[in-house]
Every structure is written in structure tokens, then in C-alpha cells.
């Protein structure tokens, strides 16, 4: 933790692409038979550093991973609830 007089300086990796603009949104909708539909929308702008076909490929893979991680976390919380 920093106090108000300290400045955090991170050394940036010059071979990495940093995203300065992005947003994500989860939406949960109650459906019939006590079921819930979840959707996730993600916006990221790498600022022209990556070609569009690569961004599309990364997004298709990443969103699957996000859902798998969310399901795993929900199962973990359900199994470890007290």
C-alpha cells in the first residue's frame, strides 16, 4: 500500500500490448422454470496494435474462458457455502 505522498511506477513490458480502453458487462435474465440466462459483453480497443481478425479470434477464445471461470467459481462457492 502507498501513502498519499508515494507514487506507484510500473515498468512496462515493451513487447506487450496494453489496452487503454475497455469495458465488460454481465447480464442475468430470469427465464421459465427457474432458469437464468447469462450473457457477457466485452469491448476492448487495442488501438490498432492488432489486426481485426486476430482480435475476433482472441475474443471468441477469451469469452469461453470467462464463462468457464465463472462457472467454476460458482460451483466452488456453492460447494463451500456455510
Backbone as ProteinMPNN parsed JSONL, in Angstrom:
{"seq_chain_A": "XXXXXXXXXXXXXXXXXXXXXXXXXXXXXXXXXXXXXXXXXXXXXXXXXXXXXXXXXXXXXXXXXXXXXXXXXXXXXXXXXX", "coords_chain_A": {"N_chain_A": [[0.84, -1.195, 0.0], [0.371, 2.247, -0.677], [1.215, 5.435, 0.667], [-0.233, 8.756, 0.69], [1.785, 10.39, -0.318], [3.431, 8.914, -1.902], [4.294, 7.59, -5.127], [3.187, 5.259, -7.42], [5.066, 3.432, -9.658], [5.106, 1.62, -12.485], [7.017, -0.636, -14.337], [6.802, -0.869, -17.692], [6.28, -3.55, -19.942], [7.874, -3.674, -22.886], [7.333, -5.319, -25.029], [4.732, -6.036, -24.82], [1.172, -5.526, -25.437], [-0.766, -2.955, -24.414], [-3.986, -2.248, -23.231], [-5.905, 0.564, -23.345], [-8.529, 1.31, -23.32], [-11.537, -0.172, -22.425], [-14.336, -2.288, -21.594], [-16.661, -4.25, -19.736], [-19.646, -6.211, -19.376], [-21.967, -7.952, -17.49], [-25.021, -9.702, -17.902], [-27.896, -10.914, -16.419], [-30.691, -12.855, -16.93], [-33.86, -13.816, -15.893], [-35.445, -16.808, -16.688], [-37.997, -19.119, -17.879], [-39.164, -21.828, -15.741], [-37.519, -21.491, -13.491], [-34.915, -20.937, -14.387], [-31.881, -19.312, -15.391], [-30.515, -17.054, -17.697], [-27.337, -16.141, -18.747], [-25.343, -13.542, -20.018], [-22.493, -12.027, -21.535], [-20.877, -9.107, -22.327], [-18.245, -7.606, -24.018], [-15.926, -5.059, -24.55], [-13.029, -4.082, -26.082], [-10.3, -2.079, -26.97], [-7.503, -2.26, -28.703], [-6.171, -0.219, -29.873], [-5.365, -0.264, -32.593], [-3.167, -1.881, -32.614], [-3.358, -4.564, -33.126], [-4.452, -6.751, -35.748], [-7.828, -6.907, -37.06], [-8.86, -9.555, -37.531], [-7.405, -11.07, -35.735], [-8.106, -9.967, -33.269], [-10.823, -10.703, -33.235], [-10.546, -13.511, -33.117], [-9.199, -13.839, -30.651], [-11.157, -12.781, -28.912], [-13.252, -14.66, -29.254], [-12.129, -16.949, -28.123], [-11.423, -16.042, -25.56], [-13.865, -15.294, -24.327], [-15.118, -17.732, -23.917], [-13.398, -18.832, -22.027], [-13.854, -17.021, -19.93], [-16.524, -17.609, -19.218], [-16.208, -20.307, -18.451], [-14.517, -19.968, -16.233], [-16.215, -18.437, -14.586], [-18.307, -20.264, -14.114], [-16.889, -22.303, -12.795], [-16.1, -20.896, -10.484], [-18.614, -20.31, -9.368], [-19.522, -22.918, -8.825], [-17.569, -23.681, -6.965], [-18.089, -21.845, -4.875], [-20.686, -22.649, -4.23], [-20.276, -25.282, -3.323], [-18.666, -24.787, -1.113], [-20.148, -23.289, 0.627], [-21.435, -21.971, 3.699]], "CA_chain_A": [[0.0, 0.0, 0.0], [1.101, 3.508, -0.76], [0.58, 6.568, 1.328], [-0.607, 9.793, -0.279], [2.962, 11.068, -0.854], [4.181, 7.999, -2.749], [3.787, 7.4, -6.48], [3.459, 3.915, -7.926], [5.607, 3.441, -11.015], [5.243, 0.27, -13.014], [7.861, -0.75, -15.519], [6.019, -1.502, -18.751], [6.912, -4.511, -20.828], [7.823, -3.052, -24.218], [6.846, -6.269, -26.036], [3.31, -6.277, -24.556], [0.2, -4.554, -25.937], [-1.593, -2.508, -23.307], [-5.29, -1.749, -23.661], [-6.252, 1.734, -22.536], [-9.978, 1.448, -23.287], [-12.247, -1.449, -22.422], [-15.46, -2.393, -20.66], [-17.362, -5.531, -19.759], [-20.958, -6.151, -18.748], [-22.708, -9.197, -17.303], [-26.473, -9.553, -17.845], [-28.573, -12.139, -15.983], [-32.123, -12.77, -17.206], [-34.631, -14.945, -15.387], [-36.222, -17.479, -17.724], [-39.01, -20.024, -17.356], [-38.726, -22.994, -14.976], [-36.474, -21.089, -12.538], [-33.6, -20.931, -15.039], [-31.329, -17.984, -15.629], [-29.643, -16.928, -18.853], [-26.277, -15.166, -18.525], [-24.593, -13.111, -21.189], [-21.372, -11.162, -21.214], [-20.455, -8.269, -23.447], [-16.912, -7.092, -23.76], [-15.387, -4.136, -25.54], [-11.624, -3.749, -25.874], [-9.707, -1.388, -28.107], [-6.048, -2.277, -28.617], [-5.621, 0.974, -30.518], [-4.764, -0.537, -33.887], [-1.962, -2.691, -32.454], [-3.631, -5.921, -33.598], [-5.411, -6.783, -36.857], [-9.189, -7.267, -36.659], [-9.09, -10.995, -37.497], [-6.787, -11.587, -34.515], [-8.966, -9.515, -32.173], [-12.004, -11.576, -33.252], [-10.131, -14.834, -32.657], [-8.933, -13.742, -29.212], [-12.434, -12.595, -28.225], [-14.001, -15.918, -29.268], [-11.488, -17.851, -27.166], [-11.446, -15.448, -24.229], [-15.2, -15.303, -23.727], [-15.35, -19.103, -23.439], [-12.639, -18.951, -20.779], [-14.529, -16.231, -18.901], [-17.676, -18.38, -18.755], [-15.714, -21.482, -17.731], [-14.045, -19.492, -14.935], [-17.383, -18.027, -13.791], [-18.998, -21.49, -13.697], [-16.037, -22.953, -11.797], [-16.189, -20.116, -9.248], [-19.958, -20.524, -8.804], [-19.539, -24.261, -8.253], [-16.733, -23.651, -5.777], [-18.823, -21.136, -3.817], [-21.822, -23.482, -3.848], [-19.78, -26.425, -2.562], [-18.015, -24.326, 0.114], [-21.018, -22.358, 1.35], [-21.685, -22.344, 5.101]], "C_chain_A": [[0.875, 1.245, 0.0], [0.415, 4.554, 0.097], [0.382, 7.674, 0.298], [0.581, 10.515, -0.905], [3.789, 10.192, -1.784], [3.502, 7.85, -4.113], [4.169, 5.991, -6.928], [3.939, 4.029, -9.372], [5.785, 1.99, -11.44], [6.125, 0.318, -14.25], [7.064, -1.5, -16.572], [6.88, -2.43, -19.587], [6.775, -3.965, -22.245], [7.345, -4.007, -25.305], [5.357, -6.575, -25.85], [2.454, -5.201, -25.212], [-0.722, -4.214, -24.778], [-2.882, -1.9, -23.855], [-5.682, -0.592, -22.755], [-7.758, 1.943, -22.441], [-10.622, 0.065, -23.335], [-13.362, -1.432, -21.392], [-16.093, -3.768, -20.804], [-18.667, -5.415, -18.993], [-21.568, -7.544, -18.676], [-24.193, -8.874, -17.257], [-27.056, -10.907, -17.457], [-30.068, -11.934, -16.2], [-32.816, -14.019, -16.687], [-35.504, -15.494, -16.508], [-37.275, -18.366, -17.062], [-38.368, -21.162, -16.568], [-37.546, -22.705, -14.053], [-35.067, -21.188, -13.119], [-33.176, -19.49, -15.283], [-30.391, -18.035, -16.828], [-28.623, -15.823, -18.551], [-25.635, -14.808, -19.853], [-23.511, -12.138, -20.731], [-20.987, -10.398, -22.465], [-19.143, -7.612, -23.073], [-16.49, -6.187, -24.906], [-13.937, -3.857, -25.158], [-11.087, -3.106, -27.139], [-8.194, -1.385, -27.957], [-5.377, -1.143, -29.397], [-4.911, 0.727, -31.825], [-3.511, -1.401, -33.824], [-2.12, -4.108, -32.99], [-4.597, -5.865, -34.774], [-6.767, -7.315, -36.39], [-9.419, -8.77, -36.579], [-8.514, -11.607, -36.219], [-7.598, -11.182, -33.285], [-10.199, -10.406, -32.085], [-11.674, -12.965, -32.722], [-9.887, -14.844, -31.148], [-10.238, -13.609, -28.435], [-13.239, -13.886, -28.172], [-13.437, -16.894, -28.247], [-11.634, -17.325, -25.748], [-12.813, -15.524, -23.571], [-15.563, -16.699, -23.231], [-14.633, -19.306, -22.11], [-13.298, -18.189, -19.643], [-15.716, -17.003, -18.342], [-17.238, -19.618, -17.98], [-15.225, -21.089, -16.337], [-15.203, -19.091, -14.023], [-18.144, -19.249, -13.276], [-18.195, -22.205, -12.614], [-16.114, -22.218, -10.458], [-17.549, -20.295, -8.58], [-20.061, -21.9, -8.162], [-18.726, -24.321, -6.979], [-17.455, -22.97, -4.614], [-20.012, -21.955, -3.324], [-21.358, -24.63, -2.947], [-19.178, -26.009, -1.209], [-18.856, -23.336, 0.911], [-21.225, -22.863, 2.783], [-22.932, -21.681, 5.595]], "O_chain_A": [[1.954, 1.282, 0.591], [-0.808, 4.56, 0.235], [0.794, 7.527, -0.853], [0.417, 11.191, -1.921], [4.746, 10.67, -2.394], [2.282, 7.973, -4.227], [5.327, 5.586, -6.825], [3.281, 4.654, -10.203], [6.532, 1.235, -10.818], [5.991, 1.202, -15.096], [6.689, -2.653, -16.358], [8.035, -2.14, -19.895], [5.659, -3.814, -22.744], [6.987, -3.562, -26.395], [4.781, -7.307, -26.655], [2.933, -4.106, -25.508], [-1.384, -5.093, -24.227], [-2.863, -1.135, -24.819], [-5.778, -0.753, -21.538], [-8.222, 2.679, -21.57], [-10.287, -0.76, -24.185], [-13.331, -0.655, -20.437], [-16.057, -4.369, -21.878], [-18.781, -4.613, -18.066], [-21.672, -8.234, -19.69], [-24.592, -7.885, -16.643], [-26.753, -11.924, -18.081], [-30.645, -10.961, -15.715], [-32.414, -15.14, -16.998], [-36.208, -14.748, -17.189], [-37.425, -18.363, -15.84], [-37.175, -21.427, -16.708], [-36.68, -23.557, -13.853], [-34.123, -21.497, -12.392], [-34.002, -18.581, -15.37], [-29.576, -18.948, -16.954], [-28.989, -14.718, -18.152], [-25.414, -15.67, -20.704], [-23.616, -11.516, -19.674], [-20.797, -10.982, -23.532], [-18.962, -7.128, -21.955], [-16.676, -6.513, -26.078], [-13.656, -3.442, -24.033], [-11.39, -3.546, -28.248], [-7.649, -0.604, -27.177], [-4.157, -1.125, -29.555], [-3.952, 1.427, -32.148], [-2.862, -1.634, -34.844], [-1.128, -4.779, -33.276], [-5.481, -5.008, -34.796], [-6.839, -8.084, -35.432], [-10.099, -9.235, -35.664], [-9.077, -12.56, -35.681], [-7.755, -11.978, -32.359], [-10.586, -10.822, -30.993], [-12.451, -13.534, -31.955], [-10.325, -15.76, -30.452], [-10.408, -14.258, -27.403], [-13.852, -14.183, -27.147], [-14.195, -17.594, -27.575], [-11.938, -18.088, -24.832], [-12.907, -15.793, -22.374], [-16.25, -16.829, -22.218], [-15.193, -19.883, -21.178], [-13.303, -18.661, -18.506], [-15.903, -17.053, -17.126], [-17.835, -19.945, -16.955], [-15.49, -21.798, -15.366], [-15.177, -19.373, -12.825], [-18.577, -19.266, -12.124], [-18.763, -22.662, -11.622], [-16.185, -22.857, -9.408], [-17.628, -20.42, -7.358], [-20.624, -22.039, -7.076], [-19.147, -24.949, -6.007], [-17.43, -23.472, -3.49], [-20.312, -21.955, -2.13], [-21.984, -24.912, -1.925], [-19.184, -26.798, -0.265], [-18.335, -22.626, 1.771], [-21.189, -24.069, 3.027], [-23.314, -21.868, 6.75]]}, "name": "protein", "num_of_chains": 1, "seq": "XXXXXXXXXXXXXXXXXXXXXXXXXXXXXXXXXXXXXXXXXXXXXXXXXXXXXXXXXXXXXXXXXXXXXXXXXXXXXXXXXX"}
